[in-house]
PDB file of C-alpha atoms in Angstrom:
ATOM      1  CA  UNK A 263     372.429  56.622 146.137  1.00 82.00           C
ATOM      2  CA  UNK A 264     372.636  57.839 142.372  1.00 88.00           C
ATOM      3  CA  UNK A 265     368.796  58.932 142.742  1.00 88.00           C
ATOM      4  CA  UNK A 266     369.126  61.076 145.573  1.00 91.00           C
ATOM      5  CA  UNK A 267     372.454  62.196 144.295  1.00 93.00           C
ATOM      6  CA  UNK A 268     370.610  63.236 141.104  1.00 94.00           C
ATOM      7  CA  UNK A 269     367.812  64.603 142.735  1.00 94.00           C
ATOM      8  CA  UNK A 270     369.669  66.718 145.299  1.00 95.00           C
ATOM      9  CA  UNK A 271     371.518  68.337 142.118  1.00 95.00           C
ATOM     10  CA  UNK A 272     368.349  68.821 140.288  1.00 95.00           C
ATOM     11  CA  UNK A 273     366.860  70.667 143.629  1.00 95.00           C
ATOM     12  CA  UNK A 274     370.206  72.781 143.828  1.00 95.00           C
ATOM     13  CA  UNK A 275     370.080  73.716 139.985  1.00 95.00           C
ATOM     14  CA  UNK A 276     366.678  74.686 140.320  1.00 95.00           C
ATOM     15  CA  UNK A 277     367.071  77.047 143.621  1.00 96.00           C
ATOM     16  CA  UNK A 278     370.271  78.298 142.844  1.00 94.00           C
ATOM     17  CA  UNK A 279     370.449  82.491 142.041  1.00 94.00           C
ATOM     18  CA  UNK A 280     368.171  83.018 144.655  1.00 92.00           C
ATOM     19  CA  UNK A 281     365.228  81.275 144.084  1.00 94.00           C
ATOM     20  CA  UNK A 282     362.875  79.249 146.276  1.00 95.00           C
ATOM     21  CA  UNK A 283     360.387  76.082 145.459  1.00 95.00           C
ATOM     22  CA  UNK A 284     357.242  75.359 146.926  1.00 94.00           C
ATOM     23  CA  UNK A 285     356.833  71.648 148.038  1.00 92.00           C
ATOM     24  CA  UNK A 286     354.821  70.291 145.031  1.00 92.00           C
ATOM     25  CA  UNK A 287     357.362  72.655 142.647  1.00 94.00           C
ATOM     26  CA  UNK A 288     360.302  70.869 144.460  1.00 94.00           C
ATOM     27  CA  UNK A 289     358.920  67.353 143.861  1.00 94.00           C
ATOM     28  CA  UNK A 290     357.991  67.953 139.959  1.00 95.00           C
ATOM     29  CA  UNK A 291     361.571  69.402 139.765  1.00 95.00           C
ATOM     30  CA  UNK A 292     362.730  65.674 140.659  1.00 96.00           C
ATOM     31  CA  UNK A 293     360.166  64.488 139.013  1.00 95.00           C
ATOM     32  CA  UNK A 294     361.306  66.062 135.567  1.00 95.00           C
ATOM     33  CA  UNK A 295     364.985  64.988 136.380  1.00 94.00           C
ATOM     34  CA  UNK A 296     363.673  61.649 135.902  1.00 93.00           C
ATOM     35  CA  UNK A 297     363.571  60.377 139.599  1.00 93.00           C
ATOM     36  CA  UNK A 298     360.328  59.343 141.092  1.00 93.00           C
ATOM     37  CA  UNK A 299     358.940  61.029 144.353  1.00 93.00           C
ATOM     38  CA  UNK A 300     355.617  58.480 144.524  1.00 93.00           C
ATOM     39  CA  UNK A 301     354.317  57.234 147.495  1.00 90.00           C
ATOM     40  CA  UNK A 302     356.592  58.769 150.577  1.00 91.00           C
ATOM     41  CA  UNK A 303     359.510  58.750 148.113  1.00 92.00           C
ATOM     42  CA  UNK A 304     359.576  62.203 147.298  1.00 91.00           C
ATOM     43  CA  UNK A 305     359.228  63.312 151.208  1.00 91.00           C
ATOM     44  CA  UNK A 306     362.436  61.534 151.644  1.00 94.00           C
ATOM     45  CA  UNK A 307     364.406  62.868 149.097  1.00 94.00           C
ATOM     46  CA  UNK A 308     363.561  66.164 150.099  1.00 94.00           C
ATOM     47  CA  UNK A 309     364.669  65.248 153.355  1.00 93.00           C
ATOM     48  CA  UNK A 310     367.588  63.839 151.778  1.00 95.00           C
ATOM     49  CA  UNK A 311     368.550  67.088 150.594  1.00 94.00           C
ATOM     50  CA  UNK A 312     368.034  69.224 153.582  1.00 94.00           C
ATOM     51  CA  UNK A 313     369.694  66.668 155.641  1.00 93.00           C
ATOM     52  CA  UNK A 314     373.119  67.177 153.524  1.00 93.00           C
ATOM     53  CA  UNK A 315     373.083  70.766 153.659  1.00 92.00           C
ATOM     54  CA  UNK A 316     371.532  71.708 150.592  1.00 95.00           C
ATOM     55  CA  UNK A 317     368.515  72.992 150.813  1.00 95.00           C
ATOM     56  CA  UNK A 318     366.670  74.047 153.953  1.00 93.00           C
ATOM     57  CA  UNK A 319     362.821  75.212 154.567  1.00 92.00           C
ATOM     58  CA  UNK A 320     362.267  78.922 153.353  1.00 91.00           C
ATOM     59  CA  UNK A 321     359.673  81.566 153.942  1.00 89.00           C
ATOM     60  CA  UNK A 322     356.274  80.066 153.344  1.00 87.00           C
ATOM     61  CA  UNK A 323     354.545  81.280 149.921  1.00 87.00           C
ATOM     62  CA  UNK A 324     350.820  81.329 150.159  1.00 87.00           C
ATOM     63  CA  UNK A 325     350.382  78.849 152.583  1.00 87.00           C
ATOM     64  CA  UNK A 326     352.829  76.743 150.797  1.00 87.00           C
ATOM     65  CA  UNK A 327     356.368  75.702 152.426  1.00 88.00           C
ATOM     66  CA  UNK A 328     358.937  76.196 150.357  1.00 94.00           C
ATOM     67  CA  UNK A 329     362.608  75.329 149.919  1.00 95.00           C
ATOM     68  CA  UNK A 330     365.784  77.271 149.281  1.00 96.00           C
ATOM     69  CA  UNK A 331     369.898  76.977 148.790  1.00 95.00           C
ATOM     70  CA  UNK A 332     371.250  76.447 152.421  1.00 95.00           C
ATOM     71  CA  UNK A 333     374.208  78.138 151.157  1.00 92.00           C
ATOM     72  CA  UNK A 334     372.579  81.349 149.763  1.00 94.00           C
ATOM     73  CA  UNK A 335     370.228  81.161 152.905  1.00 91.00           C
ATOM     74  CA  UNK A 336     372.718  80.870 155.419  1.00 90.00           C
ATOM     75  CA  UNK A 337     375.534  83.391 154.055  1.00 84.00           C
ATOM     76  CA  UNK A 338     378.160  83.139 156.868  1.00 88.00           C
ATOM     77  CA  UNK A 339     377.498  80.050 158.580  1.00 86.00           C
ATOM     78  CA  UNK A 340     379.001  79.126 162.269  1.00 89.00           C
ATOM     79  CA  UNK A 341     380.474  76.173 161.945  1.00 88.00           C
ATOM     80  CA  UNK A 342     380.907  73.966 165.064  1.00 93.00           C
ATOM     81  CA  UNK A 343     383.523  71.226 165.712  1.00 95.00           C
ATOM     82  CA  UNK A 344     381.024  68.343 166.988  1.00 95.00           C
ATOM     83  CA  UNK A 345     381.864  68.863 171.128  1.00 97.00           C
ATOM     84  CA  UNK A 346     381.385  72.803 170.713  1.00 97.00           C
ATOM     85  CA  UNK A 347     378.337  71.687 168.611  1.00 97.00           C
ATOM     86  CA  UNK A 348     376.947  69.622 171.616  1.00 97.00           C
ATOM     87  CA  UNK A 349     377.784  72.156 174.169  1.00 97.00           C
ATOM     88  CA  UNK A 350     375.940  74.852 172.048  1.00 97.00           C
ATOM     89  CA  UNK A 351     372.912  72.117 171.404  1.00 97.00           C
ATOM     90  CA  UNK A 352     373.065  71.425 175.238  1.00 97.00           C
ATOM     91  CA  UNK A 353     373.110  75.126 176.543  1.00 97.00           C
ATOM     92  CA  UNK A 354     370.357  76.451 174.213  1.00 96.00           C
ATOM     93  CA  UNK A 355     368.233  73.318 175.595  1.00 94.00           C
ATOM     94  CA  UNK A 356     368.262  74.240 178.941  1.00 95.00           C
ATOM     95  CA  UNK A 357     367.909  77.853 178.209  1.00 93.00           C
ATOM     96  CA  UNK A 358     364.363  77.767 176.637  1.00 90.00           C
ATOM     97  CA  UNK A 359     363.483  74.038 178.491  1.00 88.00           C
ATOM     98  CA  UNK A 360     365.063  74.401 182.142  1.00 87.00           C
ATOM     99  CA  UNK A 361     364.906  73.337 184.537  1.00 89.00           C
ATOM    100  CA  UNK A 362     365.055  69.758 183.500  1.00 90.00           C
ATOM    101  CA  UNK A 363     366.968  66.378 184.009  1.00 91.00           C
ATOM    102  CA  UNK A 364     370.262  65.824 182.426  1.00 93.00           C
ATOM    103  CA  UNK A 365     368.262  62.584 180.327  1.00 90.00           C
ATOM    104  CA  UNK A 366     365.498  65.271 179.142  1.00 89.00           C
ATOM    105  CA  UNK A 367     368.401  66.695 177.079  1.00 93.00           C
ATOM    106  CA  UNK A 368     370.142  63.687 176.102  1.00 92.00           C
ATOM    107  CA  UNK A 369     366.439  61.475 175.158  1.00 88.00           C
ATOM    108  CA  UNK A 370     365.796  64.927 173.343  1.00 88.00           C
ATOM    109  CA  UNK A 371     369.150  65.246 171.434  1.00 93.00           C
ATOM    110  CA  UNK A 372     369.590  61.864 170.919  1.00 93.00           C
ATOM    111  CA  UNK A 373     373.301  62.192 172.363  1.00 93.00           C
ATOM    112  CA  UNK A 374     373.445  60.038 175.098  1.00 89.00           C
ATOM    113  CA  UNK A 375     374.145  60.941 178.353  1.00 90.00           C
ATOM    114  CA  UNK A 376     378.596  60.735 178.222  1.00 93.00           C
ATOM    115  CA  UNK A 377     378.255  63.407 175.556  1.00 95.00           C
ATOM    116  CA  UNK A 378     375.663  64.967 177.072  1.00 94.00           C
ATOM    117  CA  UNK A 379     377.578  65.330 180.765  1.00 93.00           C
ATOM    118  CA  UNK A 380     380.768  66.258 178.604  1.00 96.00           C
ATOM    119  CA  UNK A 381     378.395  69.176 177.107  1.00 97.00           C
ATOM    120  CA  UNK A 382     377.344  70.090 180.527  1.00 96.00           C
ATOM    121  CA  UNK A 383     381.227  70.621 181.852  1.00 96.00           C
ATOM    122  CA  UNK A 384     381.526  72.593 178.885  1.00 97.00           C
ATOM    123  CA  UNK A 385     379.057  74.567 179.803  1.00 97.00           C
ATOM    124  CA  UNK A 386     380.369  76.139 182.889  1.00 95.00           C
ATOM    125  CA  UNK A 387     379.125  79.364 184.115  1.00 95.00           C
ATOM    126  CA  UNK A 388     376.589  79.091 181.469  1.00 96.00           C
ATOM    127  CA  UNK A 389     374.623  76.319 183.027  1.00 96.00           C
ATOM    128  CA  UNK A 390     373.723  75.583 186.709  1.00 94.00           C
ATOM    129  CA  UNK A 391     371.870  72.871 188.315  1.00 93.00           C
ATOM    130  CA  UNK A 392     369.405  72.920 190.611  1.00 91.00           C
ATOM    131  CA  UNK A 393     367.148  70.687 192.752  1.00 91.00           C
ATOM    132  CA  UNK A 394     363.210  70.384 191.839  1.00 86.00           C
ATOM    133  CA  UNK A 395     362.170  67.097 193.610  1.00 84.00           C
ATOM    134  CA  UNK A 396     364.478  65.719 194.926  1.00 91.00           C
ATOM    135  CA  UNK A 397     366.146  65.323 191.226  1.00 89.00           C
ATOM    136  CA  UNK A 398     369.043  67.606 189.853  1.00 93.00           C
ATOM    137  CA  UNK A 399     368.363  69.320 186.994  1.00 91.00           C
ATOM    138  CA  UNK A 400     369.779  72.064 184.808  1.00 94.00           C
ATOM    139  CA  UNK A 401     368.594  75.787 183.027  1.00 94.00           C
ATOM    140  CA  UNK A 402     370.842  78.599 182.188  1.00 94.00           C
ATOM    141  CA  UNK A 403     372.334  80.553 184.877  1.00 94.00           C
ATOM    142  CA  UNK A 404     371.170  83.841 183.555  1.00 90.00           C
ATOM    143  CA  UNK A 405     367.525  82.331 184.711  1.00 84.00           C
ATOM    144  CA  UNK A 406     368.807  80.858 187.588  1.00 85.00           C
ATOM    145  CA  UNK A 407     369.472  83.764 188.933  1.00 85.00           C
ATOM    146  CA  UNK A 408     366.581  85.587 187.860  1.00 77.00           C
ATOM    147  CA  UNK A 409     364.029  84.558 190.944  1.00 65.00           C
ATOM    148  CA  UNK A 410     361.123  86.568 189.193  1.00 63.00           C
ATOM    149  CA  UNK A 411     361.361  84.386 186.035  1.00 58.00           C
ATOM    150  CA  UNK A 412     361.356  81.304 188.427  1.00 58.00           C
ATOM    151  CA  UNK A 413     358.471  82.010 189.918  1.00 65.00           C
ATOM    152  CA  UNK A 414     355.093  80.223 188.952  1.00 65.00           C
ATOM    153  CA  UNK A 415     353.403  81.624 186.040  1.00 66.00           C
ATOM    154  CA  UNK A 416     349.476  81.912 186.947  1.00 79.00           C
ATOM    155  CA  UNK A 417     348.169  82.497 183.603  1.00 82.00           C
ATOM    156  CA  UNK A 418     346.227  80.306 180.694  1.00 88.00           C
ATOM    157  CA  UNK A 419     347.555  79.227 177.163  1.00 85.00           C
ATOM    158  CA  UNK A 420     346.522  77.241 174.339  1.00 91.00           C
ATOM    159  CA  UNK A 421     348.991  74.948 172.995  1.00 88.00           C
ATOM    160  CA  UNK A 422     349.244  72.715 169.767  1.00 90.00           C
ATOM    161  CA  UNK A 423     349.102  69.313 169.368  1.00 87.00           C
ATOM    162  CA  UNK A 424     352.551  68.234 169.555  1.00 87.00           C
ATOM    163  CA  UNK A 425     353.934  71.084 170.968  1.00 86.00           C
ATOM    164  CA  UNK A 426     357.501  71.404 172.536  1.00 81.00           C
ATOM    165  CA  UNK A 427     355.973  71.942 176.461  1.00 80.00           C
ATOM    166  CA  UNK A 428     355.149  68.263 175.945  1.00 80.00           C
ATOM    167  CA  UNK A 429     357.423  67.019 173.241  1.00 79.00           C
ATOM    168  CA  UNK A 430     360.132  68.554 174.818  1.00 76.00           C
ATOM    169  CA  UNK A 431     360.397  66.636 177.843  1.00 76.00           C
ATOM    170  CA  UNK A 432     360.558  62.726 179.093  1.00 76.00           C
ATOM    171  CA  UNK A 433     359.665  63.826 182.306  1.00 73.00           C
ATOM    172  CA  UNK A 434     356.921  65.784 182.440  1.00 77.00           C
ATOM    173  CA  UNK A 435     355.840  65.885 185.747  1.00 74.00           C
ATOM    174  CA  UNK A 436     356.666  70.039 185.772  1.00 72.00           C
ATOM    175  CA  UNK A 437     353.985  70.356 182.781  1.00 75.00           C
ATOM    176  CA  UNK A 438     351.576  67.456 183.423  1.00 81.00           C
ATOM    177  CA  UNK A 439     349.756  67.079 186.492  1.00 81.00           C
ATOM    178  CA  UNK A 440     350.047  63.216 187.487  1.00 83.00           C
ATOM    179  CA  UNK A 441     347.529  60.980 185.813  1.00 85.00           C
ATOM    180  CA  UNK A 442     346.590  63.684 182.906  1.00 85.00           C
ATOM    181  CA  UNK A 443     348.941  62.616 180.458  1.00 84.00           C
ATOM    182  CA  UNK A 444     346.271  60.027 178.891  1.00 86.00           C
ATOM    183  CA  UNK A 445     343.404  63.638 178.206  1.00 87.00           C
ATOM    184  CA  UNK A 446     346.516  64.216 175.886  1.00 87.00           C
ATOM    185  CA  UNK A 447     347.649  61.324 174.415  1.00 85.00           C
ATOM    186  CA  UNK A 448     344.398  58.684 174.936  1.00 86.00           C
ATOM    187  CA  UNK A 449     345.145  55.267 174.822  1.00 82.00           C
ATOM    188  CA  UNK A 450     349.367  56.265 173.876  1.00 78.00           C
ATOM    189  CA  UNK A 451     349.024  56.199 170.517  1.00 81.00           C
ATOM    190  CA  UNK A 452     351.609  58.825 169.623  1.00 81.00           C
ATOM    191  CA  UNK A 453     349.002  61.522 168.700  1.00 86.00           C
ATOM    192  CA  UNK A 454     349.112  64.533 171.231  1.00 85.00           C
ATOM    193  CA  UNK A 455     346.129  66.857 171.067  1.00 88.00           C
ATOM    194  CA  UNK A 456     346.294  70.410 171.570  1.00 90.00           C
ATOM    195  CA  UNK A 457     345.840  71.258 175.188  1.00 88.00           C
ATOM    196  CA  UNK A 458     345.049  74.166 177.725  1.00 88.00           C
ATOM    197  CA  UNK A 459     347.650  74.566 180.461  1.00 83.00           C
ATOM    198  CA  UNK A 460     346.464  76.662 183.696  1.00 82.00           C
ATOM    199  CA  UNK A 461     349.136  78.170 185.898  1.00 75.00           C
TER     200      UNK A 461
END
């Protein structure tokens, strides 16, 4: 604890009046306060730091992420009790990912599916379900009732490795036509390639 204590403060020091870091600035910064970053060390304590509110991931600089002051980033934060939190998480989920299952969101979030129907009922009028087959699932309402947006897309795009279409989703039989998932991750081994999607 007193290393990532002391490296937090060193990172804060070092951003604070407005400043930013790239990442190899931000781990000699912690190196000079005297705490080691070797090995995956230093990716953790950066995490550290971001996780606690301290510093979050700023505009890149040459190709180079870099790091800033949450608070100077982030002037007038919103600040959620944790239910309006999960009901905010929940509704922006199904906005840009619906329609999908009630355990999409809650695999995704990591809430678990009692907070997760709690965020739904807290969502109401924001959030409707409908059926896609056979299975009730959830999107905004706003799309819901916009029957042009619903309709199927018949276009081409190029997507990432590891991007959210896929990631997003434990069931991803609206994305992934059945048996295809292996031409994106062979064998399962938790590397996704970058893939064309068709209509």
């Amino acid at each position: 604890q007193e290393d990532t204590d002391h490296a937090t403060a060193a990172l804060a020091d070092a951003l604070s009046g407005g400043r930013r870091l790239t990442r190899s600035q931000a781990l000699s910064t912690i190196n000079d306060a005297g705490v080691t970053t070797e090995g995956q060390r230093g990716y953790h304590l950066l995490w550290y730091a971001a996780l606690t509110g301290v510093t979050c991931i700023g505009p890149q600089f040459e190709g180079e992420q870099t790091f800033v002051l949450l608070d100077e980033w982030v002037a007038n934060p919103r600040r959620l009790e944790s239910r309006e939190a999960a009901a905010e998480l929940a509704y922006r989920y199904f906005r840009s990912h619906g329609p999908a299952p009630v355990s999409d969101f809650a695999g995704w979030s990591g809430l678990g599916l009692r907070i997760t129907r709690t965020a739904l009922s807290d969502n109401a009028g924001r959030l409707t379900s409908v059926t896609v087959h056979g299975e009730e699932m959830w999107l905004s309402t706003e799309l819901a009732n916009d029957r042009d947006e619903l309709r199927p897309q018949h276009r081409t795009v190029a997507l990432p490795g590891f991007d959210e279409l896929i990631l997003g989703f434990k069931d991803r039989r609206l994305h992934i036509p059945e048996g295809r998932f292996d031409d994106i991750v062979p064998g399962g081994n938790g590397i996704f390639r970058s893939t064309i999607v068709s209509d």
